[in-house]
mmCIF file of C-alpha atoms in Angstrom:
data_model
loop_
_atom_site.group_PDB
_atom_site.id
_atom_site.type_symbol
_atom_site.label_atom_id
_atom_site.label_comp_id
_atom_site.label_asym_id
_atom_site.label_seq_id
_atom_site.Cartn_x
_atom_site.Cartn_y
_atom_site.Cartn_z
ATOM 1 C CA MET A 1 23.021 10.184 15.465
ATOM 2 C CA THR A 2 23.318 12.717 12.408
ATOM 3 C CA GLN A 3 19.874 13.472 9.637
ATOM 4 C CA PHE A 4 20.905 12.749 6.430
ATOM 5 C CA THR A 5 17.717 13.137 3.321
ATOM 6 C CA GLU A 6 16.276 10.510 2.073
ATOM 7 C CA ARG A 7 18.283 11.206 -0.798
ATOM 8 C CA GLN A 8 21.603 10.886 1.185
ATOM 9 C CA LEU A 9 21.070 8.181 3.223
ATOM 10 C CA VAL A 10 19.927 6.653 -0.263
ATOM 11 C CA ALA A 11 23.625 7.249 -1.575
ATOM 12 C CA LEU A 12 25.540 6.183 1.477
ATOM 13 C CA VAL A 13 23.611 2.641 1.985
ATOM 14 C CA GLN A 14 23.765 2.348 -2.302
ATOM 15 C CA GLU A 15 28.063 2.950 -0.770
ATOM 16 C CA SER A 16 27.485 0.583 2.138
ATOM 17 C CA LEU A 17 25.974 -2.525 1.361
ATOM 18 C CA PRO A 18 26.304 -5.004 1.581
ATOM 19 C CA TYR A 19 29.206 -4.975 4.313
ATOM 20 C CA ASN A 20 27.678 -1.982 6.942
ATOM 21 C CA THR A 21 23.627 -2.210 7.100
ATOM 22 C CA GLN A 22 23.443 1.383 9.488
ATOM 23 C CA PHE A 23 22.556 3.503 6.929
ATOM 24 C CA PHE A 24 20.117 0.620 5.643
ATOM 25 C CA GLN A 25 17.900 0.129 8.636
ATOM 26 C CA GLN A 26 18.281 4.856 8.800
ATOM 27 C CA LEU A 27 16.846 4.734 5.744
ATOM 28 C CA VAL A 28 13.479 2.649 5.992
ATOM 29 C CA THR A 29 13.055 2.106 9.509
ATOM 30 C CA PRO A 30 10.323 5.284 9.071
ATOM 31 C CA TYR A 31 8.418 3.208 6.840
ATOM 32 C CA LEU A 32 8.097 0.289 9.326
ATOM 33 C CA PRO A 33 4.852 1.393 10.835
ATOM 34 C CA LYS A 34 2.951 2.493 7.966
ATOM 35 C CA LEU A 35 4.695 -0.264 5.663
ATOM 36 C CA LYS A 36 3.424 -3.382 7.773
ATOM 37 C CA ALA A 37 0.229 -1.357 8.788
ATOM 38 C CA TYR A 38 -0.690 -1.718 4.746
ATOM 39 C CA CYS A 39 0.106 -5.005 4.397
ATOM 40 C CA VAL A 40 -2.360 -5.327 7.668
ATOM 41 C CA LYS A 41 -5.503 -4.021 5.678
ATOM 42 C CA VAL A 42 -4.617 -5.109 2.369
ATOM 43 C CA LEU A 43 -4.120 -8.514 3.897
ATOM 44 C CA GLY A 44 -6.455 -9.573 6.330
ATOM 45 C CA ASN A 45 -3.129 -10.901 8.644
ATOM 46 C CA VAL A 46 -0.581 -9.871 11.022
ATOM 47 C CA SER A 47 1.416 -12.745 9.927
ATOM 48 C CA ASP A 48 1.244 -12.710 5.927
ATOM 49 C CA ALA A 49 1.369 -8.416 6.760
ATOM 50 C CA GLU A 50 4.878 -9.435 8.940
ATOM 51 C CA ASP A 51 6.182 -11.849 6.075
ATOM 52 C CA ALA A 52 5.532 -9.542 3.071
ATOM 53 C CA VAL A 53 7.156 -6.724 5.632
ATOM 54 C CA GLN A 54 10.349 -8.610 5.640
ATOM 55 C CA GLU A 55 10.481 -9.478 1.945
ATOM 56 C CA THR A 56 10.055 -6.629 2.015
ATOM 57 C CA ILE A 57 12.944 -5.248 3.664
ATOM 58 C CA ILE A 58 15.006 -8.233 2.256
ATOM 59 C CA LYS A 59 14.296 -7.674 -1.666
ATOM 60 C CA ALA A 60 14.887 -3.453 -0.889
ATOM 61 C CA MET A 61 18.468 -4.404 1.469
ATOM 62 C CA THR A 62 19.242 -6.445 -1.912
ATOM 63 C CA ASN A 63 18.372 -4.736 -4.917
ATOM 64 C CA MET A 64 18.986 -1.287 -3.715
ATOM 65 C CA LYS A 65 22.165 -0.964 -5.312
ATOM 66 C CA SER A 66 19.806 -0.639 -8.679
ATOM 67 C CA PHE A 67 17.703 1.520 -7.267
ATOM 68 C CA LYS A 68 17.119 4.662 -9.290
ATOM 69 C CA TRP A 69 15.349 8.080 -8.883
ATOM 70 C CA ILE A 70 12.438 7.453 -11.137
ATOM 71 C CA VAL A 71 10.269 7.276 -8.402
ATOM 72 C CA SER A 72 11.346 8.335 -4.594
ATOM 73 C CA PHE A 73 11.979 5.805 -2.202
ATOM 74 C CA LYS A 74 8.676 5.557 -0.055
ATOM 75 C CA VAL A 75 6.544 4.952 -3.880
ATOM 76 C CA TRP A 76 10.123 2.142 -4.107
ATOM 77 C CA ILE A 77 10.262 0.605 -1.084
ATOM 78 C CA PHE A 78 6.064 0.411 -0.440
ATOM 79 C CA LYS A 79 5.861 -1.199 -4.968
ATOM 80 C CA ILE A 80 7.349 -3.513 -3.531
ATOM 81 C CA ALA A 81 5.985 -4.037 -0.312
ATOM 82 C CA HIS A 82 2.155 -3.806 -2.436
ATOM 83 C CA ASN A 83 3.726 -7.019 -4.780
ATOM 84 C CA GLU A 84 4.409 -9.046 -1.893
ATOM 85 C CA CYS A 85 1.020 -8.726 -0.581
ATOM 86 C CA ILE A 86 -0.340 -9.716 -4.441
ATOM 87 C CA ASN A 87 2.630 -12.556 -4.204
ATOM 88 C CA LYS A 88 0.795 -13.552 -0.577
ATOM 89 C CA ILE A 89 -2.466 -13.666 -1.656
ATOM 90 C CA ARG A 90 -1.988 -15.941 -5.251
ATOM 91 C CA GLU A 91 0.386 -18.106 -2.929
ATOM 92 C CA ARG A 92 -2.452 -18.442 -0.520
ATOM 93 C CA ARG A 93 -4.667 -19.126 -3.413
ATOM 94 C CA TRP A 94 -7.416 -16.471 -3.130
ATOM 95 C CA GLU A 95 -9.558 -16.058 -6.046
ATOM 96 C CA GLN A 96 -9.533 -12.676 -6.061
ATOM 97 C CA VAL A 97 -12.941 -11.616 -8.622
ATOM 98 C CA ASP A 98 -12.403 -8.389 -10.689
ATOM 99 C CA ASN A 99 -15.946 -7.127 -10.183
ATOM 100 C CA GLY A 100 -15.044 -4.386 -13.252
ATOM 101 C CA ASP A 101 -15.682 -0.683 -13.138
ATOM 102 C CA ASP A 102 -19.231 -1.470 -12.740
ATOM 103 C CA TYR A 103 -18.862 -3.076 -9.557
ATOM 104 C CA LEU A 104 -19.911 -0.311 -7.529
ATOM 105 C CA ASP A 105 -22.980 0.448 -8.763
ATOM 106 C CA SER A 106 -24.201 -3.536 -7.678
ATOM 107 C CA LEU A 107 -22.622 -3.913 -4.461
ATOM 108 C CA GLU A 108 -24.827 -4.606 -1.464
ATOM 109 C CA ALA A 109 -23.000 -3.475 1.235
ATOM 110 C CA HIS A 110 -24.488 -5.368 4.257
ATOM 111 C CA LEU A 111 -24.033 -3.244 6.919
ATOM 112 C CA PRO A 112 -24.133 -4.060 10.737
ATOM 113 C CA LYS A 113 -26.700 -2.464 12.450
ATOM 114 C CA GLU A 114 -25.070 -0.873 14.861
ATOM 115 C CA HIS A 115 -24.065 2.831 13.095
ATOM 116 C CA ASP A 116 -20.755 3.013 14.644
ATOM 117 C CA VAL A 117 -19.085 5.235 11.226
ATOM 118 C CA ALA A 118 -16.240 3.793 12.184
ATOM 119 C CA LYS A 119 -17.289 -0.006 11.970
ATOM 120 C CA VAL A 120 -19.474 0.807 9.307
ATOM 121 C CA MET A 121 -16.459 2.524 6.868
ATOM 122 C CA MET A 122 -13.801 -0.477 7.951
ATOM 123 C CA HIS A 123 -17.499 -3.183 6.567
ATOM 124 C CA LEU A 124 -16.938 -1.189 3.078
ATOM 125 C CA VAL A 125 -13.718 -1.492 2.288
ATOM 126 C CA GLU A 126 -13.291 -4.413 2.871
ATOM 127 C CA GLU A 127 -16.158 -5.515 0.287
ATOM 128 C CA LEU A 128 -14.354 -3.041 -2.240
ATOM 129 C CA SER A 129 -12.708 -5.059 -4.542
ATOM 130 C CA PHE A 130 -9.031 -5.268 -4.604
ATOM 131 C CA VAL A 131 -7.269 -1.961 -7.191
ATOM 132 C CA ASP A 132 -10.561 -0.028 -4.850
ATOM 133 C CA ARG A 133 -9.668 -0.880 -1.248
ATOM 134 C CA ASN A 134 -5.961 -0.792 -2.852
ATOM 135 C CA ILE A 135 -5.867 3.524 -3.245
ATOM 136 C CA ILE A 136 -7.977 3.909 -0.641
ATOM 137 C CA LEU A 137 -5.650 2.166 1.888
ATOM 138 C CA LEU A 138 -2.730 3.538 -0.186
ATOM 139 C CA ARG A 139 -3.968 7.409 0.241
ATOM 140 C CA TYR A 140 -5.488 7.468 3.591
ATOM 141 C CA ARG A 141 -3.692 4.866 5.397
ATOM 142 C CA THR A 142 -0.434 5.808 3.768
ATOM 143 C CA GLY A 143 -1.127 9.589 3.457
ATOM 144 C CA LEU A 144 0.763 8.774 -0.292
ATOM 145 C CA GLU A 145 -0.214 11.366 -3.382
ATOM 146 C CA PHE A 146 -2.542 9.808 -6.032
ATOM 147 C CA GLN A 147 0.726 10.027 -8.394
ATOM 148 C CA GLU A 148 2.116 8.360 -6.249
ATOM 149 C CA ILE A 149 -0.422 5.626 -5.811
ATOM 150 C CA ALA A 150 -1.344 5.214 -9.478
ATOM 151 C CA ASP A 151 3.685 4.779 -9.621
ATOM 152 C CA ILE A 152 2.083 2.003 -6.913
ATOM 153 C CA CYS A 153 -0.680 0.599 -8.795
ATOM 154 C CA ASP A 154 0.284 1.525 -12.049
ATOM 155 C CA MET A 155 -1.953 2.922 -13.264
ATOM 156 C CA LYS A 156 -2.459 5.984 -14.638
ATOM 157 C CA LEU A 157 -2.817 9.219 -12.410
ATOM 158 C CA SER A 158 -6.604 10.352 -13.719
ATOM 159 C CA ALA A 159 -7.861 6.483 -13.394
ATOM 160 C CA VAL A 160 -6.244 6.952 -9.616
ATOM 161 C CA LYS A 161 -7.970 10.565 -9.238
ATOM 162 C CA MET A 162 -11.461 8.770 -11.218
ATOM 163 C CA ARG A 163 -11.341 5.638 -8.937
ATOM 164 C CA HIS A 164 -10.773 7.695 -5.838
ATOM 165 C CA LYS A 165 -13.607 9.132 -6.866
ATOM 166 C CA ARG A 166 -16.066 6.290 -7.685
ATOM 167 C CA VAL A 167 -14.986 5.609 -4.076
ATOM 168 C CA ILE A 168 -15.255 7.874 -1.791
ATOM 169 C CA ASP A 169 -18.811 8.596 -3.323
ATOM 170 C CA TYR A 170 -20.481 4.912 -3.135
ATOM 171 C CA LEU A 171 -18.958 5.089 0.839
ATOM 172 C CA GLN A 172 -21.159 8.856 1.272
ATOM 173 C CA THR A 173 -23.326 7.165 -0.314
ATOM 174 C CA GLN A 174 -23.204 4.610 1.674
ATOM 175 C CA ILE A 175 -23.373 6.183 5.291
ATOM 176 C CA GLN A 176 -25.564 8.698 3.981
ATOM 177 C CA SER A 177 -28.317 5.725 4.047
ATOM 178 C CA GLY A 178 -27.250 3.570 6.339
#
């Protein structure tokens, strides 16, 4: 199979859809494991995550002809996944409480009794607000850059960096005191 750049693949996909999906499959396949891992972490449910990824792929395929290079394809597909996760949360009618900017000061971490750092970190990340948890997941589970995260979350770059720093500082404090 010929190796194409992402830009070449997008152009081939835009020319060949809807009749030929070979290039689309080649374009999205490398992102599928990280998309699923991201959705599982955001939704906390494998079944919902698989549904969100499937909807992401369908929406990406459906809207591929109108894709513009305002952001990279990677950012674009993760933004679709991000929105699908939000839709899944709304469908479940979860009440997400926006804890505001001072929630880190008042959040009590109920740490597990074991001193396993990975378990403690996982527990602490689950306690974060949706926005902060999302920034951490996009940064460390998918390896996205801060600008890409800002594009996905519709936030300013400075806001993403500030929230990231606050969460990292908070996590370090909790790990050291735990």
